[in-house]
Coordinates of C-alpha atoms (C1' of nucleotides) in Angstrom, one line a residue:
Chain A
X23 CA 74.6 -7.7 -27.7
X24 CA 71.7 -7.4 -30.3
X25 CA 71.8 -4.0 -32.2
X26 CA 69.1 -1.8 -32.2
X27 CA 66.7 -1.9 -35.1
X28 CA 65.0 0.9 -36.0
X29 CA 62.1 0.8 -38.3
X30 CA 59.2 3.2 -38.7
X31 CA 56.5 1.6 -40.7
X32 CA 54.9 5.4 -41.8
X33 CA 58.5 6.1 -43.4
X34 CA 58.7 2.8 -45.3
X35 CA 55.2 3.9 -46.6
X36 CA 56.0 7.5 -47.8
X37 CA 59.5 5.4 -49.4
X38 CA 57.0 3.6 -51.3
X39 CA 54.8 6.2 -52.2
X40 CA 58.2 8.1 -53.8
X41 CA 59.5 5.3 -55.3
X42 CA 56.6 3.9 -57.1
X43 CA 56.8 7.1 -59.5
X44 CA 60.2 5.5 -60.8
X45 CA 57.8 2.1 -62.2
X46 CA 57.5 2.0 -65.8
X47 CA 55.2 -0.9 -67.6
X48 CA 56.2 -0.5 -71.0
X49 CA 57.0 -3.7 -73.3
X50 CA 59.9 -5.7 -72.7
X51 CA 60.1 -6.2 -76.4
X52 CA 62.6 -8.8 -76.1
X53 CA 62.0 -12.9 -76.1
X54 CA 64.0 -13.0 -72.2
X55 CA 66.4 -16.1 -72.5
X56 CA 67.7 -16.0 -68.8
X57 CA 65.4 -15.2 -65.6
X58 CA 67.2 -14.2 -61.8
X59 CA 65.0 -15.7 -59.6
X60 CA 65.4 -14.5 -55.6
X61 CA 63.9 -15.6 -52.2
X62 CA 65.1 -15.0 -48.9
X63 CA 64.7 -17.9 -45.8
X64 CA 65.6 -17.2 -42.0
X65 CA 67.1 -18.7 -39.6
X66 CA 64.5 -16.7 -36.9
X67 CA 65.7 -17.6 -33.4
X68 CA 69.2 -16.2 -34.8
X69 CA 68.0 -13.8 -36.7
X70 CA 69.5 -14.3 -39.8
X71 CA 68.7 -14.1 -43.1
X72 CA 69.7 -15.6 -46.0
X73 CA 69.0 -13.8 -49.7
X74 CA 69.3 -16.7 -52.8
X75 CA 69.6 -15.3 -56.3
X76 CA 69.5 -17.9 -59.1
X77 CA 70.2 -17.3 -62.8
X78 CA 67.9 -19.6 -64.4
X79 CA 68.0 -20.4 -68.4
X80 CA 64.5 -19.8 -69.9
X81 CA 65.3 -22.3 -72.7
X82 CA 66.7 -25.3 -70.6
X83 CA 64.7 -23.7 -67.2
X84 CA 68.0 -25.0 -65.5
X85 CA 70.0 -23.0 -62.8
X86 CA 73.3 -21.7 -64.6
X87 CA 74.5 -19.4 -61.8
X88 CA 73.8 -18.8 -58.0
X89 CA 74.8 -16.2 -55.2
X90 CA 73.7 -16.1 -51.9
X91 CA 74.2 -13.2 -49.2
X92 CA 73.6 -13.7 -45.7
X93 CA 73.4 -11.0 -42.5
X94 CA 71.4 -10.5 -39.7
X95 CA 67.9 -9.1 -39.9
X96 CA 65.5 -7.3 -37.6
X97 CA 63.0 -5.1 -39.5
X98 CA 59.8 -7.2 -38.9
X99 CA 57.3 -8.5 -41.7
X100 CA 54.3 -5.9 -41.6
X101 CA 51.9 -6.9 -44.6
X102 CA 52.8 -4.3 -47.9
X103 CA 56.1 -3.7 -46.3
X104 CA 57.7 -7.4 -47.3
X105 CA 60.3 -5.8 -49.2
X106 CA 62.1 -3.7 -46.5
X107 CA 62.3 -6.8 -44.5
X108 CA 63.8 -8.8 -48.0
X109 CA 65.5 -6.3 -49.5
X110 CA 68.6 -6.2 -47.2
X111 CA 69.8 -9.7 -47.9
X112 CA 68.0 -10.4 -51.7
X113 CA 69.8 -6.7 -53.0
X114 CA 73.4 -8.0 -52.1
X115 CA 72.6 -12.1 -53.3
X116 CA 71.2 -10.0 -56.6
X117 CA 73.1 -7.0 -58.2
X118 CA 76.3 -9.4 -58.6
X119 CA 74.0 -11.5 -61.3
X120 CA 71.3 -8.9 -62.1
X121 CA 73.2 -7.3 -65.4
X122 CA 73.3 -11.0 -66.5
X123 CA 69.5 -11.5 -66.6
X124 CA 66.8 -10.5 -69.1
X125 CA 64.0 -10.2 -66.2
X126 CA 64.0 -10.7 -62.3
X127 CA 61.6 -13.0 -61.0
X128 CA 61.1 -12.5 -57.5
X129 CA 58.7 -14.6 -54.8
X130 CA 56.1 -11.6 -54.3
X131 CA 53.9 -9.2 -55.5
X132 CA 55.1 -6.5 -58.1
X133 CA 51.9 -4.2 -58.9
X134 CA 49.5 -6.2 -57.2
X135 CA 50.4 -4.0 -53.8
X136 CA 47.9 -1.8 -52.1
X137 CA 50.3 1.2 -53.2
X138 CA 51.6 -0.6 -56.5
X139 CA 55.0 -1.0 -55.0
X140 CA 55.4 -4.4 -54.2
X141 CA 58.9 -6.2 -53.9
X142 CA 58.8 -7.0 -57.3
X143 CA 58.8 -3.5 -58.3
X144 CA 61.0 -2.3 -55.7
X145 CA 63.6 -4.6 -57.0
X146 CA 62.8 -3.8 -60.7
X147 CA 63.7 0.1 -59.6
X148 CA 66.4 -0.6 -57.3
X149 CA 68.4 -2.8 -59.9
X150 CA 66.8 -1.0 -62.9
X151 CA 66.0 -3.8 -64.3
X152 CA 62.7 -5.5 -66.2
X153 CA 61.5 -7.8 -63.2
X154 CA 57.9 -10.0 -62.5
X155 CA 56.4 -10.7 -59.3
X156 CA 55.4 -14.3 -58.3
X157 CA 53.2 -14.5 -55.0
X158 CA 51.4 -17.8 -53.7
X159 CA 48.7 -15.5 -51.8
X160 CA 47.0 -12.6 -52.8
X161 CA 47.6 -9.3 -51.1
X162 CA 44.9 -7.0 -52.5
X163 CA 42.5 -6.2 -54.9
X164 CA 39.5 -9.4 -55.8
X165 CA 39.5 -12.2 -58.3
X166 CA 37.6 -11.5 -61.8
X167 CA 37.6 -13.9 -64.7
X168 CA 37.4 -12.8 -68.1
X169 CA 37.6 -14.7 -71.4
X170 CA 38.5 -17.5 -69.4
X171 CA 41.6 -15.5 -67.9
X172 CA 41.6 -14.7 -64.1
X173 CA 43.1 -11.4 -62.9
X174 CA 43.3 -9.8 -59.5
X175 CA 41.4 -6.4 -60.2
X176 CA 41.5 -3.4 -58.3
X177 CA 39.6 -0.2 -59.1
X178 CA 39.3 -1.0 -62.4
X179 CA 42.8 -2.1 -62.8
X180 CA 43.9 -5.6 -63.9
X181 CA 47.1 -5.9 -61.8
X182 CA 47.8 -9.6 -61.6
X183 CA 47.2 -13.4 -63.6
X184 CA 46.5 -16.1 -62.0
X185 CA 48.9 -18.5 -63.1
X186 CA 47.5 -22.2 -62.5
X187 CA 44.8 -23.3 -59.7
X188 CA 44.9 -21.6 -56.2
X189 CA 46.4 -23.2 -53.9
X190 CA 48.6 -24.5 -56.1
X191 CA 48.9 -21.4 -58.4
X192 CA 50.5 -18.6 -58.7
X193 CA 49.8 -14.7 -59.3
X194 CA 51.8 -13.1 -61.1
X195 CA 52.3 -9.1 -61.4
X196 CA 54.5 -6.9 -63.6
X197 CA 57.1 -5.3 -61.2
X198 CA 58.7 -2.7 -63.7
X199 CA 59.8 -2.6 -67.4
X200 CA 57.3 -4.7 -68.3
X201 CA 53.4 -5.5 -68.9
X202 CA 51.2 -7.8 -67.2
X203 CA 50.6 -9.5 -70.3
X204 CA 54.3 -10.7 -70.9
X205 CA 54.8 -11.0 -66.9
X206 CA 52.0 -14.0 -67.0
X207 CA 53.6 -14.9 -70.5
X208 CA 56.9 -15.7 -68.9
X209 CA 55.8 -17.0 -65.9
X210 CA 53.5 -19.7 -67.7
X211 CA 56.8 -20.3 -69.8
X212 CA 59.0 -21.3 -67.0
X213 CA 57.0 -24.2 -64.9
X214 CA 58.1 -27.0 -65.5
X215 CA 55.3 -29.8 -66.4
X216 CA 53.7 -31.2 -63.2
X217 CA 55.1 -27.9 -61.4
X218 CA 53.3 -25.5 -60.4
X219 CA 55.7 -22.8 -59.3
X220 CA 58.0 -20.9 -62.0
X221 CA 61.8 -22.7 -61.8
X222 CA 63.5 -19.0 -61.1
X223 CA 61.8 -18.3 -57.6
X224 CA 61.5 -22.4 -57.2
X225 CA 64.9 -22.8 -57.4
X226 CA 65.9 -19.8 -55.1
X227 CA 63.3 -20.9 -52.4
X228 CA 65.2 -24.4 -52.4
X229 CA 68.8 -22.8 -52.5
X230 CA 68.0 -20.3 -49.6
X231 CA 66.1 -23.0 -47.3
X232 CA 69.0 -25.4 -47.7
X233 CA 71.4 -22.6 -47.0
X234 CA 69.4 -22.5 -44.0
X235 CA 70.2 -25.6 -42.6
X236 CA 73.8 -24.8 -42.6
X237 CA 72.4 -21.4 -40.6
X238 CA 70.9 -23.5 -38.0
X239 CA 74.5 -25.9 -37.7
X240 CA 72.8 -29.0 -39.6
X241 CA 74.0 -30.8 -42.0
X242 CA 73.0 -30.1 -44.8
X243 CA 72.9 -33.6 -46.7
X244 CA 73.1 -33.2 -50.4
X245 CA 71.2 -30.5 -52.7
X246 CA 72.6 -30.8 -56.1
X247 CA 72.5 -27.2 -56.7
X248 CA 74.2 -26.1 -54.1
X249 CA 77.6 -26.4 -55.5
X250 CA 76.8 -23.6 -58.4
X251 CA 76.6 -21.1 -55.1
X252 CA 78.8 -18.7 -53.7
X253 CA 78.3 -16.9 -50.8
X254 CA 79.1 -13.6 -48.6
X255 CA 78.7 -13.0 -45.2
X256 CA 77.2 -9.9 -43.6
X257 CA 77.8 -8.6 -40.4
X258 CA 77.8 -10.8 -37.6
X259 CA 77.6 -14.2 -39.2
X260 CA 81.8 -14.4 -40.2
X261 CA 81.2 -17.5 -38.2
X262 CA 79.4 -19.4 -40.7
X263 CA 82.0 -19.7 -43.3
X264 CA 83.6 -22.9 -41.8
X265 CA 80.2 -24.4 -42.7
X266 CA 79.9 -23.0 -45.9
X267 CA 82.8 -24.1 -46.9
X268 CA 82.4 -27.7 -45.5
X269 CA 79.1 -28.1 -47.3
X270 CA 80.7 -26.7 -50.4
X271 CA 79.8 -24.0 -50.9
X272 CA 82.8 -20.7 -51.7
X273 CA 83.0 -17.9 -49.9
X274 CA 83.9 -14.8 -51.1
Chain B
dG18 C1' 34.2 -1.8 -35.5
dC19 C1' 35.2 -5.7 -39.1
dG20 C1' 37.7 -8.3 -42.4
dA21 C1' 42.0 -9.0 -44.9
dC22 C1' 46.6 -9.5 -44.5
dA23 C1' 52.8 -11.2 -50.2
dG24 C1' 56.8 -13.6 -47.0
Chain C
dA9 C1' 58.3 -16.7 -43.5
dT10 C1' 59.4 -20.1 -39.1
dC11 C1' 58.3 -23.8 -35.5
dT12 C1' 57.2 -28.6 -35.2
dT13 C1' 55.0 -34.5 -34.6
dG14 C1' 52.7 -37.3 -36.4
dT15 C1' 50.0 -38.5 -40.3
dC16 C1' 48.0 -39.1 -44.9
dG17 C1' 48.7 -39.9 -49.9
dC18 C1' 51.2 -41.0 -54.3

DNA sequence: GCGACAG
DNA sequence: ATCTTGTCGC
């Protein structure tokens, strides 16, 4: 039997509207040398989802550690509310790694949110961490250029950078412990040349959709990276380790 | 009422 | 984000 899921939207907003007096966007004051980059895939017809975190070396902008978490979901995607959809399989897939990491990179807004709470600075405050939001779309707020710079303004306020050229671009938002400034700094810092997506979140969205194929009972053919993974299982999916494991990937 | 709408 | 066949381009 499917468990109930129980979700009020207005709750998740008042959450928000709490929570976003934790964000601080001071300097990072340090030169970051490793980034955590997380994404989350799903399988949908199961209902699963599937949280990638990936320690990335700035320097190298290699993957040096991974962890993925995996459980069943139900809370739907509602626009503003992305992060209480992500947030139950990218929190577990994250905290193992986050102490290891100068800044979180996560695929989504940080300040650039109607209520400047995206997921980016929902994960900054949850893990207490410096972290940078890196969204392909824009949510809010319109597109000014300035000094040959364009941000996403709104209100007055410069929230996000547009990193590269829309579609293939990226905007990116502090999330917490950090300014917009050295958010855009990093994230220009860590694609790779012909790239256009930072290698954190890049490499997570790969991880996470080859995890899924396992999900879904392919076979998942050969991803290089999946061998610096290891995995645990929410639950309801204790059935999946058999693949896991046969695709090489260790399960905790 | 209308347009916009991360993943 | 996912689903999904063929199709266009490097």
């Amino acid at each position: 039997m499917k468990g109930h899921c129980r979700f009020s939207a207005s709750k998740a907003v008042k959450a928000q509207l709490l929570l976003r007096g934790k964000v601080k966007l001071e300097s990072l004051n340090i030169d970051p040398r490793t980034a955590l980059g997380l994404d989350a895939s799903y399988s949908e017809r199961g209902g699963v989802g599937i949280g990638a975190a990936v320690l990335t070396s700035l320097e190298t902008l290699e993957p040096v550690d991974c962890k993925i978490y995996i459980s069943r979901v139900c809370v739907p995607y509602i626009p503003g509310l992305l992060a209480f959809r992500e947030l139950a399989v990218m929190a577990p897939a994250a905290s193992p790694l986050s102490p290891k990491a100068d800044v979180v990179m996560v695929d989504g807004h940080g300040i650039a949110h109607p209520r400047r709470f995206g997921i980016a600075s929902h994960v900054g405050v949850i893990l207490e961490r410096p972290s940078i939001g890196v969204a392909k779309r824009k949510l809010t707020g319109r597109l000014v250029e300035e000094a040959g710079v364009r941000y996403v303004v709104q209100n007055g306020e410069k929230l996000a950078v547009v990193v590269g050229e829309p579609p293939r671009g990226v905007y990116v938002s502090p999330g917490h412990m950090i300014t917009l400034e050295e958010a855009a700094s990093v994230a220009k810092a860590a694609v790779k040349p012909g790239g256009w997506m930072p290698e954190p979140t890049r490499l997570a969205d790969r991880i996470s959709r080859a995890v899924k194929t396992i999900v879904k009972g392919q076979t998942l053919i050969s991803y290089s990276h999946t061998s610096l993974c290891s995995a645990r299982l929410g639950p309801g999916v204790e059935d999946l380790e058999r693949p896991l494991l046969k695709a090489g990937i260790e399960v905790e």
